[in-house]
GROMACS .gro file of C-alpha atoms in nm:
model
  469
    1MET     CA    1  -2.114  -1.731   0.015
    2ARG     CA    2  -2.012  -1.954  -0.276
    3THR     CA    3  -2.365  -1.946  -0.413
    4HIS     CA    4  -2.357  -1.568  -0.402
    5ARG     CA    5  -2.027  -1.564  -0.593
    6ASP     CA    6  -2.158  -1.808  -0.851
    7LEU     CA    7  -2.459  -1.584  -0.904
    8SER     CA    8  -2.231  -1.281  -0.936
    9SER     CA    9  -2.018  -1.461  -1.192
   10ARG     CA   10  -2.324  -1.562  -1.392
   11PHE     CA   11  -2.462  -1.209  -1.374
   12ALA     CA   12  -2.128  -1.073  -1.502
   13ALA     CA   13  -2.139  -1.322  -1.789
   14LEU     CA   14  -2.495  -1.217  -1.875
   15LEU     CA   15  -2.397  -0.850  -1.856
   16ASN     CA   16  -2.109  -0.911  -2.095
   17ALA     CA   17  -2.342  -1.098  -2.331
   18ALA     CA   18  -2.594  -0.811  -2.318
   19ARG     CA   19  -2.317  -0.564  -2.395
   20THR     CA   20  -2.177  -0.749  -2.696
   21ASN     CA   21  -2.485  -0.915  -2.852
   22LEU     CA   22  -2.738  -0.771  -3.093
   23TRP     CA   23  -3.059  -0.891  -2.930
   24PRO     CA   24  -3.087  -0.740  -2.574
   25ILE     CA   25  -3.187  -0.382  -2.660
   26PRO     CA   26  -3.434  -0.481  -2.938
   27THR     CA   27  -3.587  -0.728  -2.694
   28ILE     CA   28  -3.635  -0.451  -2.438
   29PHE     CA   29  -3.802  -0.234  -2.702
   30VAL     CA   30  -4.033  -0.519  -2.804
   31ALA     CA   31  -4.135  -0.584  -2.442
   32ALA     CA   32  -4.196  -0.211  -2.380
   33ALA     CA   33  -4.402  -0.186  -2.701
   34LEU     CA   34  -4.617  -0.481  -2.597
   35VAL     CA   35  -4.684  -0.329  -2.256
   36ALA     CA   36  -4.757   0.012  -2.408
   37GLY     CA   37  -4.994  -0.144  -2.664
   38VAL     CA   38  -5.195  -0.296  -2.382
   39VAL     CA   39  -5.185  -0.005  -2.136
   40PHE     CA   40  -5.236   0.296  -2.365
   41PRO     CA   41  -5.582   0.193  -2.499
   42ARG     CA   42  -5.697   0.147  -2.140
   43ILE     CA   43  -5.578   0.496  -2.062
   44ASP     CA   44  -5.765   0.612  -2.372
   45ARG     CA   45  -6.091   0.474  -2.232
   46ARG     CA   46  -6.044   0.655  -1.903
   47ILE     CA   47  -5.950   0.999  -2.035
   48ASP     CA   48  -6.151   1.011  -2.358
   49GLU     CA   49  -6.442   1.200  -2.205
   50SER     CA   50  -6.223   1.442  -2.010
   51LEU     CA   51  -6.010   1.562  -2.302
   52SER     CA   52  -6.075   1.914  -2.427
   53GLU     CA   53  -6.154   1.986  -2.788
   54ALA     CA   54  -5.821   2.165  -2.827
   55VAL     CA   55  -5.632   1.852  -2.727
   56LYS     CA   56  -5.850   1.626  -2.941
   57GLY     CA   57  -5.765   1.845  -3.238
   58TYR     CA   58  -5.407   1.715  -3.225
   59LEU     CA   59  -5.508   1.349  -3.190
   60PHE     CA   60  -5.626   1.101  -3.449
   61GLY     CA   61  -5.979   1.193  -3.559
   62GLY     CA   62  -6.087   0.910  -3.789
   63ASP     CA   63  -6.337   0.631  -3.735
   64SER     CA   64  -6.264   0.268  -3.656
   65ASP     CA   65  -6.202   0.171  -4.019
   66ALA     CA   66  -5.958   0.456  -4.065
   67ALA     CA   67  -5.779   0.358  -3.743
   68ARG     CA   68  -5.740   0.000  -3.865
   69ASP     CA   69  -5.612   0.122  -4.200
   70VAL     CA   70  -5.354   0.350  -4.039
   71LEU     CA   71  -5.234   0.090  -3.790
   72GLY     CA   72  -5.225  -0.181  -4.056
   73ALA     CA   73  -5.026   0.038  -4.294
   74ILE     CA   74  -4.779   0.126  -4.018
   75ALA     CA   75  -4.737  -0.238  -3.913
   76GLY     CA   76  -4.693  -0.358  -4.272
   77SER     CA   77  -4.443  -0.090  -4.363
   78MET     CA   78  -4.241  -0.133  -4.043
   79ILE     CA   79  -4.196  -0.508  -4.087
   80THR     CA   80  -4.070  -0.438  -4.442
   81VAL     CA   81  -3.827  -0.174  -4.320
   82THR     CA   82  -3.715  -0.404  -4.040
   83SER     CA   83  -3.636  -0.677  -4.292
   84LEU     CA   84  -3.432  -0.426  -4.492
   85THR     CA   85  -3.245  -0.318  -4.181
   86PHE     CA   86  -3.166  -0.676  -4.085
   87SER     CA   87  -3.045  -0.744  -4.439
   88LEU     CA   88  -2.813  -0.442  -4.435
   89THR     CA   89  -2.681  -0.541  -4.093
   90VAL     CA   90  -2.608  -0.897  -4.206
   91VAL     CA   91  -2.433  -0.770  -4.521
   92THR     CA   92  -2.223  -0.536  -4.308
   93LEU     CA   93  -2.127  -0.818  -4.073
   94GLN     CA   94  -2.036  -1.039  -4.366
   95LEU     CA   95  -1.825  -0.763  -4.522
   96ALA     CA   96  -1.649  -0.691  -4.194
   97SER     CA   97  -1.575  -1.059  -4.142
   98SER     CA   98  -1.441  -1.130  -4.491
   99GLN     CA   99  -1.273  -0.799  -4.573
  100PHE     CA  100  -1.130  -0.701  -4.235
  101SER     CA  101  -1.142  -0.961  -3.957
  102PRO     CA  102  -1.396  -1.198  -3.795
  103ARG     CA  103  -1.294  -1.053  -3.460
  104LEU     CA  104  -1.451  -0.721  -3.558
  105LEU     CA  105  -1.803  -0.866  -3.549
  106ARG     CA  106  -1.836  -0.780  -3.180
  107THR     CA  107  -1.770  -0.415  -3.267
  108PHE     CA  108  -2.070  -0.414  -3.502
  109THR     CA  109  -2.308  -0.623  -3.292
  110ARG     CA  110  -2.259  -0.401  -2.987
  111ASP     CA  111  -2.322  -0.085  -3.191
  112ARG     CA  112  -2.587   0.100  -2.991
  113GLN     CA  113  -2.732   0.286  -3.290
  114VAL     CA  114  -2.793  -0.038  -3.478
  115GLN     CA  115  -2.951  -0.197  -3.170
  116VAL     CA  116  -3.175   0.102  -3.098
  117THR     CA  117  -3.283   0.130  -3.463
  118LEU     CA  118  -3.383  -0.236  -3.479
  119GLY     CA  119  -3.559  -0.205  -3.146
  120LEU     CA  120  -3.754   0.104  -3.258
  121PHE     CA  121  -3.869  -0.065  -3.580
  122LEU     CA  122  -3.976  -0.387  -3.409
  123GLY     CA  123  -4.137  -0.195  -3.124
  124THR     CA  124  -4.339   0.023  -3.362
  125PHE     CA  125  -4.457  -0.285  -3.553
  126LEU     CA  126  -4.566  -0.473  -3.241
  127TYR     CA  127  -4.722  -0.165  -3.080
  128SER     CA  128  -4.937  -0.099  -3.388
  129LEU     CA  129  -5.059  -0.459  -3.400
  130THR     CA  130  -5.137  -0.458  -3.028
  131VAL     CA  131  -5.334  -0.134  -3.048
  132MET     CA  132  -5.523  -0.254  -3.357
  133ARG     CA  133  -5.681  -0.536  -3.159
  134THR     CA  134  -5.854  -0.282  -2.931
  135VAL     CA  135  -6.034  -0.092  -3.209
  136ARG     CA  136  -6.410  -0.169  -3.195
  137ASP     CA  137  -6.709  -0.099  -3.422
  138SER     CA  138  -7.048  -0.017  -3.269
  139GLY     CA  139  -7.278  -0.318  -3.247
  140ASP     CA  140  -7.534  -0.492  -3.035
  141GLN     CA  141  -7.287  -0.613  -2.773
  142GLN     CA  142  -7.012  -0.351  -2.793
  143ASP     CA  143  -6.962   0.021  -2.813
  144LEU     CA  144  -6.762   0.208  -3.072
  145PHE     CA  145  -6.406   0.257  -2.949
  146VAL     CA  146  -6.126   0.429  -3.135
  147PRO     CA  147  -5.813   0.479  -2.916
  148ALA     CA  148  -5.727   0.820  -3.058
  149MET     CA  149  -5.427   0.882  -2.831
  150SER     CA  150  -5.284   0.533  -2.894
  151VAL     CA  151  -5.317   0.570  -3.271
  152SER     CA  152  -5.151   0.911  -3.248
  153VAL     CA  153  -4.861   0.757  -3.053
  154SER     CA  154  -4.824   0.501  -3.331
  155TYR     CA  155  -4.800   0.788  -3.581
  156VAL     CA  156  -4.528   0.952  -3.367
  157LEU     CA  157  -4.338   0.622  -3.352
  158VAL     CA  158  -4.348   0.572  -3.728
  159THR     CA  159  -4.224   0.930  -3.776
  160ALA     CA  160  -3.935   0.857  -3.541
  161SER     CA  161  -3.870   0.535  -3.730
  162VAL     CA  162  -3.841   0.720  -4.061
  163ILE     CA  163  -3.585   0.957  -3.908
  164ALA     CA  164  -3.403   0.659  -3.753
  165LEU     CA  165  -3.393   0.486  -4.093
  166VAL     CA  166  -3.221   0.784  -4.253
  167LEU     CA  167  -2.970   0.806  -3.967
  168PHE     CA  168  -2.915   0.431  -3.978
  169LEU     CA  169  -2.831   0.436  -4.350
  170ALA     CA  170  -2.581   0.716  -4.294
  171HIS     CA  171  -2.437   0.533  -3.994
  172ILE     CA  172  -2.399   0.198  -4.169
  173VAL     CA  173  -2.219   0.363  -4.461
  174ARG     CA  174  -1.972   0.514  -4.217
  175GLN     CA  175  -1.929   0.190  -4.025
  176ILE     CA  176  -1.808  -0.009  -4.324
  177ARG     CA  177  -1.529   0.241  -4.393
  178VAL     CA  178  -1.202   0.099  -4.269
  179GLU     CA  179  -1.088   0.429  -4.116
  180ALA     CA  180  -1.405   0.446  -3.907
  181ILE     CA  181  -1.354   0.086  -3.795
  182LEU     CA  182  -0.993   0.152  -3.694
  183THR     CA  183  -1.088   0.471  -3.511
  184ASP     CA  184  -1.365   0.297  -3.316
  185VAL     CA  185  -1.141   0.005  -3.218
  186ARG     CA  186  -0.861   0.238  -3.108
  187ALA     CA  187  -1.098   0.461  -2.910
  188SER     CA  188  -1.248   0.158  -2.736
  189ALA     CA  189  -0.901   0.024  -2.661
  190LEU     CA  190  -0.778   0.353  -2.516
  191THR     CA  191  -1.084   0.372  -2.292
  192MET     CA  192  -1.013   0.020  -2.171
  193VAL     CA  193  -0.646   0.102  -2.109
  194ALA     CA  194  -0.743   0.402  -1.896
  195ARG     CA  195  -0.982   0.183  -1.697
  196VAL     CA  196  -0.770  -0.130  -1.656
  197LEU     CA  197  -0.406  -0.017  -1.644
  198PRO     CA  198  -0.309   0.238  -1.376
  199GLU     CA  199  -0.089   0.535  -1.445
  200HIS     CA  200   0.280   0.479  -1.384
  201ASP     CA  201   0.397   0.633  -1.058
  202PRO     CA  202   0.770   0.714  -1.086
  203ASP     CA  203   0.796   0.755  -0.707
  204ALA     CA  204   0.638   0.420  -0.624
  205GLU     CA  205   0.871   0.144  -0.514
  206PRO     CA  206   0.806  -0.184  -0.696
  207GLU     CA  207   0.700  -0.454  -0.454
  208PRO     CA  208   0.897  -0.774  -0.510
  209VAL     CA  209   0.671  -1.078  -0.508
  210VAL     CA  210   0.823  -1.425  -0.512
  211VAL     CA  211   0.614  -1.737  -0.559
  212PRO     CA  212   0.756  -2.019  -0.343
  213SER     CA  213   0.879  -2.323  -0.531
  214GLY     CA  214   0.654  -2.543  -0.317
  215ALA     CA  215   0.334  -2.353  -0.402
  216THR     CA  216   0.038  -2.578  -0.479
  217PRO     CA  217  -0.119  -2.544  -0.826
  218LEU     CA  218  -0.490  -2.465  -0.844
  219LEU     CA  219  -0.670  -2.623  -1.136
  220ALA     CA  220  -0.923  -2.465  -1.369
  221ARG     CA  221  -1.279  -2.590  -1.327
  222ALA     CA  222  -1.392  -2.488  -1.676
  223THR     CA  223  -1.260  -2.413  -2.024
  224GLY     CA  224  -1.264  -2.077  -2.199
  225PHE     CA  225  -1.101  -1.736  -2.237
  226VAL     CA  226  -1.036  -1.532  -1.923
  227GLY     CA  227  -1.266  -1.234  -1.968
  228SER     CA  228  -1.211  -1.064  -1.633
  229ILE     CA  229  -1.103  -1.136  -1.276
  230ASP     CA  230  -1.320  -1.066  -0.971
  231ARG     CA  231  -1.070  -0.919  -0.726
  232GLU     CA  232  -1.307  -0.921  -0.432
  233ALA     CA  233  -1.396  -1.288  -0.476
  234LEU     CA  234  -1.029  -1.382  -0.513
  235VAL     CA  235  -0.923  -1.198  -0.198
  236SER     CA  236  -1.216  -1.344  -0.006
  237ALA     CA  237  -1.125  -1.699  -0.109
  238ALA     CA  238  -0.761  -1.647  -0.014
  239THR     CA  239  -0.850  -1.487   0.320
  240ASN     CA  240  -1.091  -1.764   0.417
  241ALA     CA  241  -0.827  -2.028   0.341
  242GLY     CA  242  -0.538  -1.836   0.497
  243VAL     CA  243  -0.330  -1.850   0.178
  244VAL     CA  244  -0.180  -1.629  -0.090
  245ILE     CA  245  -0.295  -1.692  -0.447
  246ALA     CA  246  -0.083  -1.605  -0.749
  247VAL     CA  247  -0.288  -1.619  -1.069
  248ASP     CA  248  -0.083  -1.754  -1.359
  249VAL     CA  249  -0.308  -1.655  -1.651
  250ALA     CA  250  -0.364  -1.301  -1.771
  251VAL     CA  251  -0.693  -1.167  -1.900
  252GLY     CA  252  -0.745  -1.293  -2.254
  253ALA     CA  253  -0.558  -1.620  -2.199
  254TRP     CA  254  -0.709  -1.955  -2.301
  255VAL     CA  255  -0.774  -2.188  -2.005
  256VAL     CA  256  -0.834  -2.562  -2.029
  257GLU     CA  257  -1.027  -2.742  -1.758
  258GLY     CA  258  -0.800  -2.942  -1.530
  259THR     CA  259  -0.483  -2.742  -1.599
  260PRO     CA  260  -0.321  -2.505  -1.345
  261VAL     CA  261  -0.440  -2.145  -1.352
  262ALA     CA  262  -0.293  -2.028  -1.021
  263HIS     CA  263  -0.065  -2.128  -0.735
  264ALA     CA  264  -0.136  -2.098  -0.363
  265TRP     CA  265   0.074  -2.117  -0.050
  266LEU     CA  266   0.015  -2.059   0.320
  267SER     CA  267   0.039  -1.698   0.424
  268GLY     CA  268   0.196  -1.553   0.733
  269ASP     CA  269  -0.146  -1.489   0.881
  270PRO     CA  270  -0.118  -1.582   1.251
  271ASP     CA  271  -0.487  -1.672   1.261
  272ALA     CA  272  -0.439  -1.926   0.981
  273ALA     CA  273  -0.239  -2.157   1.210
  274SER     CA  274  -0.549  -2.228   1.417
  275ARG     CA  275  -0.756  -2.324   1.114
  276ARG     CA  276  -0.796  -2.671   0.972
  277GLU     CA  277  -0.561  -2.793   0.702
  278VAL     CA  278  -0.617  -2.620   0.370
  279ARG     CA  279  -0.795  -2.834   0.110
  280PHE     CA  280  -0.653  -2.709  -0.217
  281ASP     CA  281  -0.912  -2.894  -0.423
  282GLU     CA  282  -1.181  -2.698  -0.241
  283LEU     CA  283  -0.976  -2.382  -0.289
  284SER     CA  284  -0.983  -2.444  -0.667
  285ASP     CA  285  -1.362  -2.449  -0.645
  286ALA     CA  286  -1.359  -2.127  -0.445
  287VAL     CA  287  -1.136  -1.955  -0.702
  288LYS     CA  288  -1.357  -2.060  -0.996
  289PRO     CA  289  -1.610  -1.771  -0.964
  290ALA     CA  290  -1.324  -1.519  -0.954
  291LEU     CA  291  -1.216  -1.609  -1.309
  292MET     CA  292  -1.493  -1.522  -1.552
  293LEU     CA  293  -1.444  -1.748  -1.854
  294LEU     CA  294  -1.597  -1.665  -2.192
  295ASP     CA  295  -1.651  -1.869  -2.506
  296GLU     CA  296  -1.485  -1.598  -2.712
  297ARG     CA  297  -1.239  -1.320  -2.643
  298GLY     CA  298  -1.347  -0.965  -2.580
  299GLY     CA  299  -1.393  -0.917  -2.206
  300ARG     CA  300  -1.403  -0.575  -2.047
  301GLU     CA  301  -1.039  -0.605  -1.933
  302ASP     CA  302  -0.887  -0.769  -2.241
  303VAL     CA  303  -0.668  -0.489  -2.379
  304THR     CA  304  -0.466  -0.721  -2.603
  305PHE     CA  305  -0.784  -0.825  -2.787
  306SER     CA  306  -0.828  -0.472  -2.922
  307LEU     CA  307  -0.465  -0.478  -3.033
  308ARG     CA  308  -0.529  -0.816  -3.196
  309GLN     CA  309  -0.824  -0.665  -3.387
  310LEU     CA  310  -0.605  -0.391  -3.530
  311VAL     CA  311  -0.328  -0.633  -3.624
  312ASP     CA  312  -0.578  -0.863  -3.793
  313VAL     CA  313  -0.705  -0.579  -4.011
  314ALA     CA  314  -0.351  -0.501  -4.124
  315ALA     CA  315  -0.266  -0.868  -4.176
  316LYS     CA  316  -0.579  -0.915  -4.386
  317ALA     CA  317  -0.489  -0.606  -4.590
  318LEU     CA  318  -0.143  -0.753  -4.660
  319SER     CA  319  -0.282  -1.087  -4.776
  320PRO     CA  320  -0.246  -1.166  -5.149
  321GLY     CA  321  -0.624  -1.180  -5.188
  322VAL     CA  322  -0.669  -0.821  -5.066
  323ASN     CA  323  -0.330  -0.657  -5.132
  324ASP     CA  324  -0.407  -0.322  -4.969
  325PRO     CA  325  -0.084  -0.191  -4.810
  326THR     CA  326  -0.233   0.155  -4.761
  327THR     CA  327  -0.484   0.013  -4.514
  328ALA     CA  328  -0.198  -0.171  -4.343
  329VAL     CA  329  -0.001   0.155  -4.307
  330HIS     CA  330  -0.301   0.336  -4.159
  331THR     CA  331  -0.359   0.048  -3.919
  332VAL     CA  332   0.003   0.064  -3.803
  333ASN     CA  333  -0.058   0.429  -3.715
  334HIS     CA  334  -0.345   0.328  -3.486
  335VAL     CA  335  -0.134   0.047  -3.337
  336SER     CA  336   0.135   0.305  -3.261
  337ALA     CA  337  -0.111   0.527  -3.073
  338LEU     CA  338  -0.227   0.232  -2.863
  339LEU     CA  339   0.123   0.105  -2.785
  340CYS     CA  340   0.242   0.454  -2.687
  341GLU     CA  341  -0.049   0.480  -2.443
  342VAL     CA  342   0.025   0.136  -2.296
  343ALA     CA  343   0.395   0.225  -2.259
  344GLY     CA  344   0.305   0.500  -2.014
  345ARG     CA  345   0.107   0.268  -1.786
  346ASP     CA  346   0.205   0.054  -1.491
  347LEU     CA  347   0.243  -0.301  -1.624
  348SER     CA  348   0.380  -0.459  -1.306
  349PRO     CA  349   0.180  -0.741  -1.140
  350GLU     CA  350  -0.125  -0.626  -0.947
  351VAL     CA  351  -0.100  -0.695  -0.573
  352LEU     CA  352  -0.421  -0.742  -0.374
  353ARG     CA  353  -0.445  -0.720   0.006
  354ASP     CA  354  -0.714  -0.790   0.261
  355ASP     CA  355  -0.860  -0.546   0.513
  356ASP     CA  356  -0.560  -0.605   0.742
  357GLU     CA  357  -0.317  -0.517   0.460
  358ARG     CA  358  -0.191  -0.876   0.432
  359LEU     CA  359  -0.087  -0.998   0.090
  360ARG     CA  360  -0.365  -1.218  -0.051
  361ALA     CA  361  -0.343  -1.232  -0.430
  362ILE     CA  362  -0.116  -1.147  -0.721
  363LEU     CA  363  -0.256  -1.085  -1.067
  364PRO     CA  364  -0.029  -1.086  -1.374
  365ARG     CA  365  -0.024  -0.813  -1.635
  366ARG     CA  366   0.120  -0.851  -1.980
  367ASP     CA  367   0.450  -0.669  -2.006
  368LEU     CA  368   0.539  -0.414  -2.271
  369ALA     CA  369   0.745  -0.667  -2.467
  370GLU     CA  370   0.436  -0.882  -2.519
  371PHE     CA  371   0.226  -0.585  -2.628
  372VAL     CA  372   0.491  -0.464  -2.873
  373ASP     CA  373   0.556  -0.809  -3.016
  374LEU     CA  374   0.184  -0.856  -3.075
  375GLY     CA  375   0.160  -0.517  -3.246
  376ILE     CA  376   0.472  -0.545  -3.462
  377GLY     CA  377   0.592  -0.904  -3.500
  378GLN     CA  378   0.321  -1.041  -3.727
  379LEU     CA  379   0.305  -0.727  -3.940
  380ARG     CA  380   0.681  -0.730  -3.988
  381SER     CA  381   0.666  -1.089  -4.112
  382TYR     CA  382   0.381  -1.020  -4.354
  383GLY     CA  383   0.481  -0.672  -4.471
  384ILE     CA  384   0.859  -0.691  -4.486
  385THR     CA  385   0.853  -0.688  -4.866
  386ASP     CA  386   0.652  -0.365  -4.884
  387ARG     CA  387   0.862  -0.053  -4.831
  388LEU     CA  388   0.576   0.166  -4.709
  389VAL     CA  389   0.471  -0.089  -4.447
  390VAL     CA  390   0.829  -0.123  -4.321
  391GLN     CA  391   0.861   0.254  -4.304
  392ALA     CA  392   0.537   0.272  -4.104
  393LEU     CA  393   0.671   0.011  -3.859
  394LEU     CA  394   0.992   0.212  -3.819
  395VAL     CA  395   0.788   0.527  -3.754
  396LEU     CA  396   0.598   0.329  -3.490
  397LEU     CA  397   0.927   0.227  -3.324
  398ARG     CA  398   1.046   0.587  -3.333
  399GLU     CA  399   0.730   0.714  -3.164
  400LEU     CA  400   0.744   0.434  -2.910
  401ALA     CA  401   1.113   0.498  -2.840
  402TRP     CA  402   1.030   0.860  -2.760
  403VAL     CA  403   0.767   0.780  -2.495
  404VAL     CA  404   0.901   0.457  -2.345
  405ARG     CA  405   1.062   0.457  -2.003
  406GLU     CA  406   1.431   0.380  -1.964
  407GLU     CA  407   1.369   0.043  -1.801
  408ASP     CA  408   1.163  -0.062  -2.102
  409ALA     CA  409   1.395   0.080  -2.370
  410HIS     CA  410   1.539  -0.268  -2.436
  411VAL     CA  411   1.200  -0.369  -2.582
  412VAL     CA  412   1.233  -0.109  -2.858
  413ARG     CA  413   1.600  -0.198  -2.915
  414GLU     CA  414   1.516  -0.565  -2.961
  415GLN     CA  415   1.236  -0.487  -3.207
  416LEU     CA  416   1.462  -0.244  -3.392
  417GLU     CA  417   1.734  -0.507  -3.431
  418GLN     CA  418   1.484  -0.766  -3.552
  419THR     CA  419   1.353  -0.518  -3.808
  420ARG     CA  420   1.706  -0.425  -3.913
  421ARG     CA  421   1.791  -0.792  -3.973
  422ALA     CA  422   1.467  -0.848  -4.162
  423ILE     CA  423   1.544  -0.552  -4.391
  424ALA     CA  424   1.897  -0.677  -4.451
  425ALA     CA  425   1.763  -1.018  -4.552
  426GLN     CA  426   1.556  -0.865  -4.834
  427ASP     CA  427   1.678  -0.796  -5.185
  428TRP     CA  428   1.608  -0.423  -5.176
  429ASP     CA  429   1.696  -0.173  -5.443
  430GLU     CA  430   1.928   0.105  -5.328
  431ALA     CA  431   1.657   0.364  -5.392
  432ASP     CA  432   1.430   0.177  -5.149
  433LEU     CA  433   1.705   0.126  -4.891
  434THR     CA  434   1.784   0.498  -4.864
  435PRO     CA  435   1.460   0.604  -4.687
  436LEU     CA  436   1.466   0.286  -4.476
  437ARG     CA  437   1.816   0.363  -4.350
  438ARG     CA  438   1.700   0.715  -4.272
  439ASN     CA  439   1.412   0.579  -4.067
  440LEU     CA  440   1.641   0.336  -3.885
  441ASP     CA  441   1.866   0.628  -3.792
  442LEU     CA  442   1.564   0.824  -3.670
  443VAL     CA  443   1.470   0.541  -3.434
  444ASP     CA  444   1.826   0.545  -3.295
  445GLU     CA  445   1.795   0.921  -3.246
  446ALA     CA  446   1.469   0.879  -3.060
  447MET     CA  447   1.629   0.613  -2.838
  448ALA     CA  448   1.876   0.884  -2.735
  449HIS     CA  449   1.579   1.116  -2.682
  450ARG     CA  450   1.661   1.331  -2.983
  451TRP     CA  451   1.399   1.423  -3.242
  452PRO     CA  452   1.557   1.618  -3.527
  453PRO     CA  453   1.330   1.852  -3.724
  454GLU     CA  454   1.196   1.746  -4.060
  455VAL     CA  455   1.409   1.879  -4.345
  456PRO     CA  456   1.219   1.983  -4.660
  457THR     CA  457   1.298   1.748  -4.946
  458PRO     CA  458   1.313   1.831  -5.317
  459VAL     CA  459   1.014   1.752  -5.531
  460GLY     CA  460   1.009   1.383  -5.618
  461ALA     CA  461   1.256   1.280  -5.345
  462MET     CA  462   1.175   1.007  -5.096
  463ARG     CA  463   1.041   1.122  -4.761
  464ALA     CA  464   1.150   0.957  -4.437
  465ARG     CA  465   0.790   0.916  -4.327
  466PRO     CA  466   0.542   0.718  -4.541
  467GLY     CA  467   0.278   0.988  -4.503
  468ASP     CA  468  -0.048   0.951  -4.693
  469ARG     CA  469   0.085   0.799  -5.012
   0.00000   0.00000   0.00000
């Protein structure tokens, strides 16, 4: 059973690597091209005599020298185009890392269009070379053979590659625009939120879960970031040992080998009394496959990582070397959309039960306060001297105050008070303070679930919302 879990954990790690790395899809294309380059000429030999003249009219009609020239030209041009594509990709990665955030590299490397384009170019190159080796001149020991269908397929592939190159250039230009980057990160984050965090059920009664003070800590068997948690493996380990396991680390947390990652205690399972004494060191080994650890953040359940990506873009924009507050304001807008979506989800700990409905495991979820602090705290510290950034943060708090549930309203109040104190600590001009006070009042109104209509302002007057300036 443990071997099966270990294999499942390794397969999940490989699947995550295939999803986020640049090489898997191009490798598949290269392997398929190699197989096709070997198989298609053999098919050519079998069907050459049976093809009608009408069909042959659409296939390559040159001799062996012409076939070699065509295949050689295709192979030579494709390796050149592939080099250009790799160069553009590397430049894009470098720009994204230096201008926006190193944590955005995963967004570019897992781009399916980039992967497919590289795979098509490499596949066309290798296919043409493989087919070229089958072209034969007539001689004493061999017959003339020109794989007309295979050469025609190579022509189709190079045509598709030309179209892919044009689309790739248009795509890469879009991808280096900051608005496109922010939109992609937010869309990915919202998809993850919908998959990972359940909808809040107002009629559901929260289940109180208390971890006994005498619970035994379970130690991590490896070091890394928690990418995801295998619920089935965790419940199975707890059921076999007759215990309840409370995981202490949320997805995205950093785990050091030898430190506690969970606590376990004996359950009320009547069958557990007849079992041997629980060996908690063995239980730590059994829990290991349930926690998939990664060398870098970005697992399929790590919602806070997407929020961290957005915050990093805004923080980089506010740095003295970049000094781009407009990008910071736009990023805050995307952060607001993500936080408002998270606020409507169930963030209580996840309770797992076995087939007999006995409590077996408890998984933590980050609460709204942690999400909001991650989305606002750092940007408030870096952007407090820029009026437009502060206004954007106050707009975020207003939107969040409107959608947040009553039990979580204190989170917005605390952030509002921190922002109010930070504004008061600055040496603001009265003309700058006027719109900020207006925005502070609007947050208070939203806390009372009031949203007054926008009042038209005279030309040249300050607006309460930063808008697109």
